[in-house]
Tab-separated table of C-alpha atoms in Angstrom:
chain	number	residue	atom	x	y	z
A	140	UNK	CA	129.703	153.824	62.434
A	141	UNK	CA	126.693	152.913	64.141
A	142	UNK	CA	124.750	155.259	66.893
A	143	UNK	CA	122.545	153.278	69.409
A	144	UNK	CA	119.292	155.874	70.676
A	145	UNK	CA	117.626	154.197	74.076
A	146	UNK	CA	114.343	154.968	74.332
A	147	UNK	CA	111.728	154.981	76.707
A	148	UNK	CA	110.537	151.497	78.109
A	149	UNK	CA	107.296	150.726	77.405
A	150	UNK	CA	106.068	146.951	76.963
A	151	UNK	CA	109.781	145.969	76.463
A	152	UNK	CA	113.246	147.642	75.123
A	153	UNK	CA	114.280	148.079	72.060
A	154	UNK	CA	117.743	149.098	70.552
A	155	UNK	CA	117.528	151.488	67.518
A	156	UNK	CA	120.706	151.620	65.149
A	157	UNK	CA	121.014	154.355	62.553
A	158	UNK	CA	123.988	153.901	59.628
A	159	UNK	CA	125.571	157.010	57.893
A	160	UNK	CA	125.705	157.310	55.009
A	161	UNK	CA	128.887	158.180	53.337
A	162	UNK	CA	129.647	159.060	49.476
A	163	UNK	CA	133.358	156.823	49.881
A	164	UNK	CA	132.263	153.930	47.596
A	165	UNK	CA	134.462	151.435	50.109
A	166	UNK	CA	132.917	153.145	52.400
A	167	UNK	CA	129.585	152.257	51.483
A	168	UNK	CA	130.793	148.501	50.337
A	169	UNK	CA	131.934	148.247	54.233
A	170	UNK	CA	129.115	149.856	55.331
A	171	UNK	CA	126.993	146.835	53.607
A	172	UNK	CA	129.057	144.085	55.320
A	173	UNK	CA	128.460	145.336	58.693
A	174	UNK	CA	124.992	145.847	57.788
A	175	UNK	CA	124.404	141.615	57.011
A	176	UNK	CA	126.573	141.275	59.995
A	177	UNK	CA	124.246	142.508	62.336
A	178	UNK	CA	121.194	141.126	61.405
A	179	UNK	CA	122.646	137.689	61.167
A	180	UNK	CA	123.904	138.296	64.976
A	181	UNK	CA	120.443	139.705	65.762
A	182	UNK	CA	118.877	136.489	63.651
A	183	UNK	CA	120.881	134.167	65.822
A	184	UNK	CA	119.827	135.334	69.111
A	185	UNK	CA	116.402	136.046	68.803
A	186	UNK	CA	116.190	132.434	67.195
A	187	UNK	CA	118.071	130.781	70.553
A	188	UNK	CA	115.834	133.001	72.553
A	189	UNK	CA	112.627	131.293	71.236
A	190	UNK	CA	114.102	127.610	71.026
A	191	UNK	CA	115.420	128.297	74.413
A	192	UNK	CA	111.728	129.212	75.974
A	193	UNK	CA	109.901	126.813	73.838
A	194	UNK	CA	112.335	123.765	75.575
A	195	UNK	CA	111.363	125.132	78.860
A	196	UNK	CA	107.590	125.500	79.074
A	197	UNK	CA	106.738	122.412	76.478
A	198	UNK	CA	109.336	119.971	76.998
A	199	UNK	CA	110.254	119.550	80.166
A	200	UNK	CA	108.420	117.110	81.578
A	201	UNK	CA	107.147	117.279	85.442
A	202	UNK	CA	107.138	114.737	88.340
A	203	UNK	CA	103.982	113.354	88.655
A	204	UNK	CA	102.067	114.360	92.191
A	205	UNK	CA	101.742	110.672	93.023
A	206	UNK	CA	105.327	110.730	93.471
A	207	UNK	CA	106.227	113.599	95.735
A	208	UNK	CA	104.577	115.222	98.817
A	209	UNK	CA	104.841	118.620	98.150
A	210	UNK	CA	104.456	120.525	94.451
A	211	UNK	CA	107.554	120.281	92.038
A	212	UNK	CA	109.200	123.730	91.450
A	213	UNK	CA	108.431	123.473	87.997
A	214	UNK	CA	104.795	123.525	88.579
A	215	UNK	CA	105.211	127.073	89.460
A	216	UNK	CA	104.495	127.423	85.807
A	217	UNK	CA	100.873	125.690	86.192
A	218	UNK	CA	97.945	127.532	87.680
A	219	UNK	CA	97.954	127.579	91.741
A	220	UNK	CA	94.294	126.237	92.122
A	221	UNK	CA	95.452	123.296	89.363
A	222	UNK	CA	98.174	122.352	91.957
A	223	UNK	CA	96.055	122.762	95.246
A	224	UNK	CA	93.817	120.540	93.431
A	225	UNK	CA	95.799	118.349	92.409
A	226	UNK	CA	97.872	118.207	95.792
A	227	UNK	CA	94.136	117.357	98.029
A	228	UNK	CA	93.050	114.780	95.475
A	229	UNK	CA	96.276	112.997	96.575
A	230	UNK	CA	96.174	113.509	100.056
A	231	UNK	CA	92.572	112.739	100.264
A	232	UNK	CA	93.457	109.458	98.292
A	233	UNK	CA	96.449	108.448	101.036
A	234	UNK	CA	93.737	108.621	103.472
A	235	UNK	CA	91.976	106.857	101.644
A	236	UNK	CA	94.339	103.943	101.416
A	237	UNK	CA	95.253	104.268	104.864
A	238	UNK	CA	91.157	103.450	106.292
A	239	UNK	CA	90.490	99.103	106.040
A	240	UNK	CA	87.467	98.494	104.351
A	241	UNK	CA	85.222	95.674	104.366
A	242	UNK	CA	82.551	93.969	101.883
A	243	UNK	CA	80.498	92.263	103.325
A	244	UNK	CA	78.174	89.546	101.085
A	245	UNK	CA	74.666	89.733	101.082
A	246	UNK	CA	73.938	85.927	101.100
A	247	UNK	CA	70.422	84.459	101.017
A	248	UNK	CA	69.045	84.125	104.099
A	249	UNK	CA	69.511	80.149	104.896
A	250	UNK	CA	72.889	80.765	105.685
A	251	UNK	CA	72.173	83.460	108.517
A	252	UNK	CA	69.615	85.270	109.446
A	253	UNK	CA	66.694	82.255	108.950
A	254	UNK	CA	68.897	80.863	112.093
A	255	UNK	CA	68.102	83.712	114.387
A	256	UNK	CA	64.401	83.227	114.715
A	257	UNK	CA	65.781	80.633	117.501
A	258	UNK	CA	66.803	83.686	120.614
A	259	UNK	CA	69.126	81.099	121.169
A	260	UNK	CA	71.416	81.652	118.073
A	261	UNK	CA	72.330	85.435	119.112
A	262	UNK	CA	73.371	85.180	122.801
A	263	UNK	CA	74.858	81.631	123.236
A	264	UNK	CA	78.634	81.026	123.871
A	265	UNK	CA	78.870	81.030	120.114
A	266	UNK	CA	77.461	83.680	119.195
A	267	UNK	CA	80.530	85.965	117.550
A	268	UNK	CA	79.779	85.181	114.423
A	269	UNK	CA	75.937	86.880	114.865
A	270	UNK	CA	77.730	89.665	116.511
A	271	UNK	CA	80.620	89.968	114.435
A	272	UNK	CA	78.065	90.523	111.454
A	273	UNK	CA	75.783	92.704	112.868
A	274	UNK	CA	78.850	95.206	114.260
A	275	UNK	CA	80.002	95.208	110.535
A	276	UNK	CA	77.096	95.597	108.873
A	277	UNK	CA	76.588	98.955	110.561
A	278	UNK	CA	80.219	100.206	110.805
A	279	UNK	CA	82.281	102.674	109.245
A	280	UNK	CA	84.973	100.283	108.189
A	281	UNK	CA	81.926	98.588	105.448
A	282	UNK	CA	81.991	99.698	101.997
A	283	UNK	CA	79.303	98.677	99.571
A	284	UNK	CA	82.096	98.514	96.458
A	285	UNK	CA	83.674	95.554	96.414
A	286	UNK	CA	86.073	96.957	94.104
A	287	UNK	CA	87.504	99.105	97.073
A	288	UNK	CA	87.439	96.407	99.786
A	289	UNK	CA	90.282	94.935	101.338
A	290	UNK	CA	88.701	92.011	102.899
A	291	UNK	CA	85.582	90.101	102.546
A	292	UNK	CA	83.812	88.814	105.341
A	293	UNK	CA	81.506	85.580	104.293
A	294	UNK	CA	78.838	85.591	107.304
A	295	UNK	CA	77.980	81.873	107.385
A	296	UNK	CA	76.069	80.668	111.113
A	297	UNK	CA	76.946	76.904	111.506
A	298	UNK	CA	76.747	77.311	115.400
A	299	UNK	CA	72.676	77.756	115.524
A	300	UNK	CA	71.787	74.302	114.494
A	301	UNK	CA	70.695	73.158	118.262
A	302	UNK	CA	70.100	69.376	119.440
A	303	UNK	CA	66.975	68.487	120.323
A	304	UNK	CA	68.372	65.918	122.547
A	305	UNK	CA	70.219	67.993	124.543
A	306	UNK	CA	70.399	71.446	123.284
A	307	UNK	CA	73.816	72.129	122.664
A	308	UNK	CA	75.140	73.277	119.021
A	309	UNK	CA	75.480	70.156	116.728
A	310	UNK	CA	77.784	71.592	113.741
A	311	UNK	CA	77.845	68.137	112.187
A	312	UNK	CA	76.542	70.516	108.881
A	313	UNK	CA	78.723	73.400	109.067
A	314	UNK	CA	81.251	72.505	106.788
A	315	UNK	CA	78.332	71.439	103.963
A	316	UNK	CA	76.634	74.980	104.691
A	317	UNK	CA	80.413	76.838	104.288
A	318	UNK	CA	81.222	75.032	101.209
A	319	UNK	CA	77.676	75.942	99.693
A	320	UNK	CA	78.201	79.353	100.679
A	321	UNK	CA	81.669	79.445	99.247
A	322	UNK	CA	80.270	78.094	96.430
A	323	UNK	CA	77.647	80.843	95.698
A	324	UNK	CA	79.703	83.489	95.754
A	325	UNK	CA	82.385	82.051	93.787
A	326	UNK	CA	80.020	81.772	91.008
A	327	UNK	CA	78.038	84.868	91.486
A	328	UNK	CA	80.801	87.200	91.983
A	329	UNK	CA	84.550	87.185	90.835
A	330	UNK	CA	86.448	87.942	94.034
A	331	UNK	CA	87.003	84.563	95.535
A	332	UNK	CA	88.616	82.793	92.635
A	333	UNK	CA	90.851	86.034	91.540
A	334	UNK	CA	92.929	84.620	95.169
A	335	UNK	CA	91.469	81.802	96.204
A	336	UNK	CA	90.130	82.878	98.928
A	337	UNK	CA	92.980	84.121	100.967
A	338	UNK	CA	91.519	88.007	101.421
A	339	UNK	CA	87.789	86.252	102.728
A	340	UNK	CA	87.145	86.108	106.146
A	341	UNK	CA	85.068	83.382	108.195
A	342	UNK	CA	84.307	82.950	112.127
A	343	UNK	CA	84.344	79.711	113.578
A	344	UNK	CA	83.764	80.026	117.160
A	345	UNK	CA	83.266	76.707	118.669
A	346	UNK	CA	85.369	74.098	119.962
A	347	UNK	CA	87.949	73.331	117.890
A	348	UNK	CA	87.362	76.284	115.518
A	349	UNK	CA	88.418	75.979	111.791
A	350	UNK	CA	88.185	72.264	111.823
A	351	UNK	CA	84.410	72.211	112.232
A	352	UNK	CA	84.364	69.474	114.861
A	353	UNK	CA	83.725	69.609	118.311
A	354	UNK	CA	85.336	66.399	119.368
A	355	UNK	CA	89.655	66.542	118.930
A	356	UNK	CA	90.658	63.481	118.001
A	357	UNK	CA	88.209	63.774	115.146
A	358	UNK	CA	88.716	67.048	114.501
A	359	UNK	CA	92.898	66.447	114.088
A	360	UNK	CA	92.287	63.429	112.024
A	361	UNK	CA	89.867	65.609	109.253
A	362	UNK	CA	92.037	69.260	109.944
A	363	UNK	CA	90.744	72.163	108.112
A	364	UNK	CA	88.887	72.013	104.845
A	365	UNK	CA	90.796	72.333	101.967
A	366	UNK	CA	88.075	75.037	100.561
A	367	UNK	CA	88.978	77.152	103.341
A	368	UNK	CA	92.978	76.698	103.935
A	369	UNK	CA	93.784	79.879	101.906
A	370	UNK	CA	91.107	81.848	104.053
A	371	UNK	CA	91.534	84.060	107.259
A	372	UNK	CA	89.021	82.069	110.163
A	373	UNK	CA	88.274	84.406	112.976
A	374	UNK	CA	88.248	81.456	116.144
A	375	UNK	CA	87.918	80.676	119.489
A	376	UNK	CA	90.390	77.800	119.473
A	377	UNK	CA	94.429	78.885	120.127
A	378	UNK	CA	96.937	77.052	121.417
A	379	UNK	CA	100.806	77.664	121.153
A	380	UNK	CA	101.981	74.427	119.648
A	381	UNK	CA	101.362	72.888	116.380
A	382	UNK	CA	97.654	72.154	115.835
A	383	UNK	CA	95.599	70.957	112.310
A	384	UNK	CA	93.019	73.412	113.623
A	385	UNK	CA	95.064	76.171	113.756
A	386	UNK	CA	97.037	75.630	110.377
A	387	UNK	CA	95.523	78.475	108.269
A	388	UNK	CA	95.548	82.249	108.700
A	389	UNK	CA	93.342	82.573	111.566
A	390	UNK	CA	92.558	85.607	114.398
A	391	UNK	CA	91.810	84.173	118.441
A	392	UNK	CA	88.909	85.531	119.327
A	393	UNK	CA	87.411	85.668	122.806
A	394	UNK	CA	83.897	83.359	123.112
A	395	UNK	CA	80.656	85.641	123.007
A	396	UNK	CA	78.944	86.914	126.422
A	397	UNK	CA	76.211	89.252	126.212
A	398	UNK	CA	77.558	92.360	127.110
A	399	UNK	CA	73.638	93.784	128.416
A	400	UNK	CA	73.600	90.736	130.713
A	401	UNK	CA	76.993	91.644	132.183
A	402	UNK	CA	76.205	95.004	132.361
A	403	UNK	CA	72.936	94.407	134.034
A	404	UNK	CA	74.736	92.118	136.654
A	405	UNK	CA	76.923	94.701	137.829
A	406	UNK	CA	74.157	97.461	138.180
A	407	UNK	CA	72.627	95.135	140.614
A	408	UNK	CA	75.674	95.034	142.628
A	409	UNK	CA	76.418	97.709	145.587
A	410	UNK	CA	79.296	99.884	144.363
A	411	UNK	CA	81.388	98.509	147.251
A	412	UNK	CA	80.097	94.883	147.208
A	413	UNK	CA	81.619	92.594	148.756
A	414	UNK	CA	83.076	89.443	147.721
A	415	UNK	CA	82.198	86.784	149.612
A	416	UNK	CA	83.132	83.844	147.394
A	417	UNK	CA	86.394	83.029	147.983
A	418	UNK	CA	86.754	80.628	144.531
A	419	UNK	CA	83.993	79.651	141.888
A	420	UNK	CA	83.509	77.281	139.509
A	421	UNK	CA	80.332	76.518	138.247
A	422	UNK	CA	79.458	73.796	134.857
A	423	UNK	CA	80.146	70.061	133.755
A	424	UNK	CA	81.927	68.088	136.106
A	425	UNK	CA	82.277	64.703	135.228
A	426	UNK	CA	82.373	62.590	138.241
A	427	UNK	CA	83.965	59.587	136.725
A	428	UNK	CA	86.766	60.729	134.021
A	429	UNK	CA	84.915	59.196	131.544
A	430	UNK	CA	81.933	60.734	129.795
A	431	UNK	CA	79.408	58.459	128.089
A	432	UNK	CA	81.842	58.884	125.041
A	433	UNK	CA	83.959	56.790	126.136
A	434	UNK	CA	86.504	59.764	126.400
A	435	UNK	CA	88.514	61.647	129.053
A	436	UNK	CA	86.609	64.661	129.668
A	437	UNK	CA	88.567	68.033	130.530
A	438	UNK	CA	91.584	65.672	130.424
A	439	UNK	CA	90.261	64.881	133.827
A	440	UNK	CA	91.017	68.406	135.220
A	441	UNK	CA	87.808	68.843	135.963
A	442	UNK	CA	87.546	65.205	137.916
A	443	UNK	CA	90.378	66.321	139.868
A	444	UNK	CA	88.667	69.408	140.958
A	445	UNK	CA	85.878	68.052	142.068
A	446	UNK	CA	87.259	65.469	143.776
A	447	UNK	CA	89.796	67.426	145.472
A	448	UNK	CA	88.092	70.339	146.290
A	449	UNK	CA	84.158	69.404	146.902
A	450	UNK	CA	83.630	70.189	150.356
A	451	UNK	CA	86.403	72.506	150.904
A	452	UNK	CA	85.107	75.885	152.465
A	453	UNK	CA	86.873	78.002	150.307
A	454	UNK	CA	85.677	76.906	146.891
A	455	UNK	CA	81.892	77.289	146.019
A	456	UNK	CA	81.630	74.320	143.066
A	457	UNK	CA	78.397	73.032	141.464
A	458	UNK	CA	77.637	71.022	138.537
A	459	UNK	CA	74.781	72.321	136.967
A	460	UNK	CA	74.282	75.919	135.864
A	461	UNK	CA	71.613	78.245	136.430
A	462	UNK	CA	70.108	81.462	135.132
A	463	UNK	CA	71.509	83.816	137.657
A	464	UNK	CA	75.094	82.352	137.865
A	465	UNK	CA	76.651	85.396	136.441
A	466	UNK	CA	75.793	87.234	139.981
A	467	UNK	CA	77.903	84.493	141.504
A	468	UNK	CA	80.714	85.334	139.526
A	469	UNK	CA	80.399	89.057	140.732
A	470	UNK	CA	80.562	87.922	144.307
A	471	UNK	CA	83.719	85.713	143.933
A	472	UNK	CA	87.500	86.369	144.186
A	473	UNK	CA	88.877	83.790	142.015
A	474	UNK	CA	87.263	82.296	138.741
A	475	UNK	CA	88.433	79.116	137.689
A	476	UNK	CA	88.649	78.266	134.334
A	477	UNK	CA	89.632	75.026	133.492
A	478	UNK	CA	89.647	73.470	129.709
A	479	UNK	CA	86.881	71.663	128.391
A	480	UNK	CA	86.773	69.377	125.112
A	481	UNK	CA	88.995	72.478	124.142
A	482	UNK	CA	91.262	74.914	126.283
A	483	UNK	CA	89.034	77.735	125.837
A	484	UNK	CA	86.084	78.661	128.117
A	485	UNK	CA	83.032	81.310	127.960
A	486	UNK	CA	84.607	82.064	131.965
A	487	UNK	CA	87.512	83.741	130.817
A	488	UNK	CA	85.031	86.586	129.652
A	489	UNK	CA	82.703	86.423	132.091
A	490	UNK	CA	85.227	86.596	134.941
A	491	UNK	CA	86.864	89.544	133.561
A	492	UNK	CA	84.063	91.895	132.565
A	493	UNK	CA	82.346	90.698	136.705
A	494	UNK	CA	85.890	91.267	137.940
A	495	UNK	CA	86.830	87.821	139.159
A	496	UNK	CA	90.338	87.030	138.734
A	497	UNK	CA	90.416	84.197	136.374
A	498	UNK	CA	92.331	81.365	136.935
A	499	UNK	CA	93.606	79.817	133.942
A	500	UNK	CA	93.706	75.807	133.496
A	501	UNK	CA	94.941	74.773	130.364
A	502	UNK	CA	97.804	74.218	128.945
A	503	UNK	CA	98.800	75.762	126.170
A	504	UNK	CA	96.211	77.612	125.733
A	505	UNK	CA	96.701	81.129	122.994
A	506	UNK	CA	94.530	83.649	124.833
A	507	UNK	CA	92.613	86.412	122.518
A	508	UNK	CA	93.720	89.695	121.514
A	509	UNK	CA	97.001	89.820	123.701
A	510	UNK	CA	98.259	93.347	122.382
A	511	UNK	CA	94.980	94.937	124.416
A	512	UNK	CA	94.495	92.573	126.986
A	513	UNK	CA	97.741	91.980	129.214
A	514	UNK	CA	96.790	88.160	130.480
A	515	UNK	CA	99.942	88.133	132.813
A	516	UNK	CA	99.153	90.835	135.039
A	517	UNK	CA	94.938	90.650	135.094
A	518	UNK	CA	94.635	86.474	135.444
A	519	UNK	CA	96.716	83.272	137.689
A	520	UNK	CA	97.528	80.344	135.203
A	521	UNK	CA	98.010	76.932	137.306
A	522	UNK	CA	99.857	73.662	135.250
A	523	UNK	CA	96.956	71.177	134.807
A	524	UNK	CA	99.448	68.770	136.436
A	525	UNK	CA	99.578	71.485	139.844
A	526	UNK	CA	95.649	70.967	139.890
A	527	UNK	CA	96.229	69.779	143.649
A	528	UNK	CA	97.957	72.766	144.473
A	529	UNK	CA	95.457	74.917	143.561
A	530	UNK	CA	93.671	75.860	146.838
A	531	UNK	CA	97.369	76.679	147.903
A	532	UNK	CA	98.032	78.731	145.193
A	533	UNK	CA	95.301	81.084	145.415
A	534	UNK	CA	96.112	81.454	149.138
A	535	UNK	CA	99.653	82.397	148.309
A	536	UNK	CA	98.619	85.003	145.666
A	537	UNK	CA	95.290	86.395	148.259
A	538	UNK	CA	98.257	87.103	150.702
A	539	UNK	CA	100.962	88.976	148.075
A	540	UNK	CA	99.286	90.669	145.007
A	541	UNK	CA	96.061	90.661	144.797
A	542	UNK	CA	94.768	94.356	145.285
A	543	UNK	CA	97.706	94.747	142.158
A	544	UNK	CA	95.448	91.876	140.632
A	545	UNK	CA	92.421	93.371	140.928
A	546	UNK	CA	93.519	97.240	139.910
A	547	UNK	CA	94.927	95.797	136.664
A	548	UNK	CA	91.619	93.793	136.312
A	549	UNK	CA	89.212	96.953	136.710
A	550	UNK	CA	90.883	98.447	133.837
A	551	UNK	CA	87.437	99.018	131.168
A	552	UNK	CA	89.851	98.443	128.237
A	553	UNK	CA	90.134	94.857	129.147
A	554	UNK	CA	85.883	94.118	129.755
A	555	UNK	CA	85.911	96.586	126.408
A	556	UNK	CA	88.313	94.061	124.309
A	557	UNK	CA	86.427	91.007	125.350
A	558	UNK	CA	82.784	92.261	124.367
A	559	UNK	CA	81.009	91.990	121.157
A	560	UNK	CA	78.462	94.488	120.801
A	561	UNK	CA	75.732	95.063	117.478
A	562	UNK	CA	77.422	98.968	117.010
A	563	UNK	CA	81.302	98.614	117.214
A	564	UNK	CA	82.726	100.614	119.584
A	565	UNK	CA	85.726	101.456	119.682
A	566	UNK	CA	88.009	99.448	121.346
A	567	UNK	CA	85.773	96.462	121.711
A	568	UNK	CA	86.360	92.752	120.051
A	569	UNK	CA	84.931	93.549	116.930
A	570	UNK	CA	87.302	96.828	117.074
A	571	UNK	CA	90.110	94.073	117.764
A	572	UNK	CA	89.063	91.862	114.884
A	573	UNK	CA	89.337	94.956	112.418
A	574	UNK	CA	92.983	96.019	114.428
A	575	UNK	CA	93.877	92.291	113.765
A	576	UNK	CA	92.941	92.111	109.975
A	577	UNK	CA	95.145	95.614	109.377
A	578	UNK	CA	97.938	93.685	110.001
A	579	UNK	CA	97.233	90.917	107.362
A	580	UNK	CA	97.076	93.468	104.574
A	581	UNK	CA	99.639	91.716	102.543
A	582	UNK	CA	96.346	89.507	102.210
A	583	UNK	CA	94.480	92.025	100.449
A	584	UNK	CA	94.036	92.360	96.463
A	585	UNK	CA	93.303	95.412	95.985
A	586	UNK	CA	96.449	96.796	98.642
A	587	UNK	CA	98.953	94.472	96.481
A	588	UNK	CA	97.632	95.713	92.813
A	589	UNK	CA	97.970	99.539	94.778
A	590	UNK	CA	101.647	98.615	95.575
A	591	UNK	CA	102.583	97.467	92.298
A	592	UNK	CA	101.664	100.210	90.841
């Protein structure tokens, strides 16, 4: 017979049996049986006790933090700072990912910065890729490992090399300086040839952009480099039909105007200054069609105005610029800006951050950074072909929507979008050229080794 005793609890419980003895000989023989009984039932369940809590806390193996957003129940059985750690490490890291860096190479001097001892090269029309530079140099979105970049910016200036005949850019050597540029840091560093190029960035921001030419039918016949066609090109040039000079990866950018000169402009101006200009244009106006090149100029767009319009009241037109034409631009209504060699024109800045209404002539034309500028409702377009039309067409739109016009036009996110400054701000086209490059992560190295594993 066996008596069970319970005792007091201390670390635990414990079951004491006590056997009588008894002087019957089966008694005692019975008495033994039960006795191996129980300890081979006690045996058995302490032993699936302890295989039972060793499977638990050694062999169960946990979901790794990488994988989940909050801690797995079964880390309940880790230490509480562990997991907190742990859990911010991974958070911080998603952050982390989430933030577009940039490396920027430090090249030797001949390929930038020797350029800008001519003023010149850092204010001209052309002049993104000096600002570009300088706005990531100094911005949070740099990072000095290359190992965490995303994108690498190559700052090459090809648009600094002035005539001295008559003072304009001559890039007849940019694509010579970019492929001895591309070929310096192809040998000096091992990020270019690990994709060919296609997470590198470059700015091209002259006439017909990626193509390094300024004159088309030139430009079309020698189309983008081949060192350069797996490359992102930050450029003026954008049009919305099939173009050489657009076939690569490439971000429209607007064409550079100082932003201190426009601001400096408009602090001149009386806060309720009127505009007395009913429709500008001021620049090249060829009076014959054909330019001493033999070619059609503006695809005579610019003839046509002239033509038509010189001597008509309501439009101010003159050939030949001068230093204070930007306060002209603040006094006018309409700013017309017609296409050049290319579609794109400096005016289409400069009328929007003096608050002219631009009037866009050219067909075809891919205006920049669309998603923070609305074109339709700040700017006219006119059909080159409905050139004759045009003092008509202004009338019709001075007598309907203009105030609407204007509103939209006074908006400081649109003069912010268009304007390069040395410290990118937020918002402005250097701010846009980041925005735009976020979107072409599938570009980057690093994000594509991240997502495979």
């Amino acid at each position: 017979m066996v008596e069970s005793k319970t005792y007091p609890r201390r670390r635990g419980f414990y079951v004491k049996m006590k056997l009588f003895h008894h002087k019957n000989g089966g008694r005692a023989q019975e008495q033994s049986f039960f006795i191996k009984y129980y300890k081979w039932v006690l045996s058995l369940t302490l032993s699936l006790y302890l295989f039972t809590s060793y499977y638990i806390t050694y062999n169960h193996e946990p979901t790794p933090i990488t994988k989940t957003h909050l801690p797995n129940p079964i880390f309940k059985l880790a230490s509480r700072a562990l997991i907190e750690s742990s859990h911010d490490k991974f958070l911080h890291q998603v952050q982390e990912n989430q933030v577009l860096k940039v490396f920027v190479y430090d090249l030797p001097s001949k390929y930038n910065v020797d350029w800008t001892t001519n003023e010149r090269c850092s204010n001209h029309l052309f002049a993104s890729e000096v600002a570009i530079h300088r706005a990531l140099m100094n911005s949070t979105y740099r990072t000095f490992d290359p190992l965490t970049a995303d994108f690498f910016f190559v700052p090459v200036y090809v648009s600094c090399n002035f005539s001295t005949i008559n003072g304009f850019p001559a890039i007849g050597h940019a694509r010579s300086l970019i492929a001895s540029a591309v070929a310096f840091i192809s040998s000096h560093y091992p990020f270019w040839n690990r994709t060919n190029g296609s997470d590198h960035v470059f700015v091209a921001s002259h006439d017909f952009a990626s193509c390094f030419r300024t004159m088309e039918d030139v430009a079309v016949a020698e189309g983008v480099p081949s060192f350069l066609k797996n490359s992102i090109i930050l450029q003026t040039f954008g049009v919305n039909y099939k173009h050489p000079c657009q076939d690569v990866e490439h971000v429209v950018i607007p064409p550079y105007i100082s932003p201190v000169s426009a601001r400096g402009t408009l602090e001149k101006l009386p806060v309720t200054g009127r505009r007395d200009i009913f429709a500008i244009f001021r620049g090249k106006m060829e009076v014959n069609p054909k330019n001493v090149s033999g070619r059609y100029y503006s695809k005579k767009v610019r003839t046509m105005i002239w033509r038509k319009f010189n001597g008509d009241r309501r439009f101010y037109l003159q050939r030949h610029r001068f230093a204070g034409y930007q306060s002209e631009i603040a006094r006018s209504v309409f700013c017309l800006c017609p296409l050049g060699w290319a579609p794109w024109s400096p005016r289409l800045v400069e009328s929007v951050a003096l608050g002219c209404v631009p009037v866009i002539i050219a067909d075809g034309i891919r205006l920049p950074f669309p998603t923070a500028v609305n074109w339709a409702e700040i700017s006219i377009t006119v059909a080159e072909k409905d050139i004759g039309k045009l003092g008509e067409i202004l009338e019709n739109v001075a007598a309907s929507n203009l105030s609407t016009i204007q509103k939209n036009l006074w908006d400081p996110r649109n003069r912010r979008a268009l304007l390069f400054h040395d410290q990118l701000e937020e918002g402005d086209a250097t701010w846009q050229v980041v925005h735009a490059l976020s979107e072409k992560l599938d570009r980057s190295y690093r994000r594509s080794r991240v997502s495979k594993q």
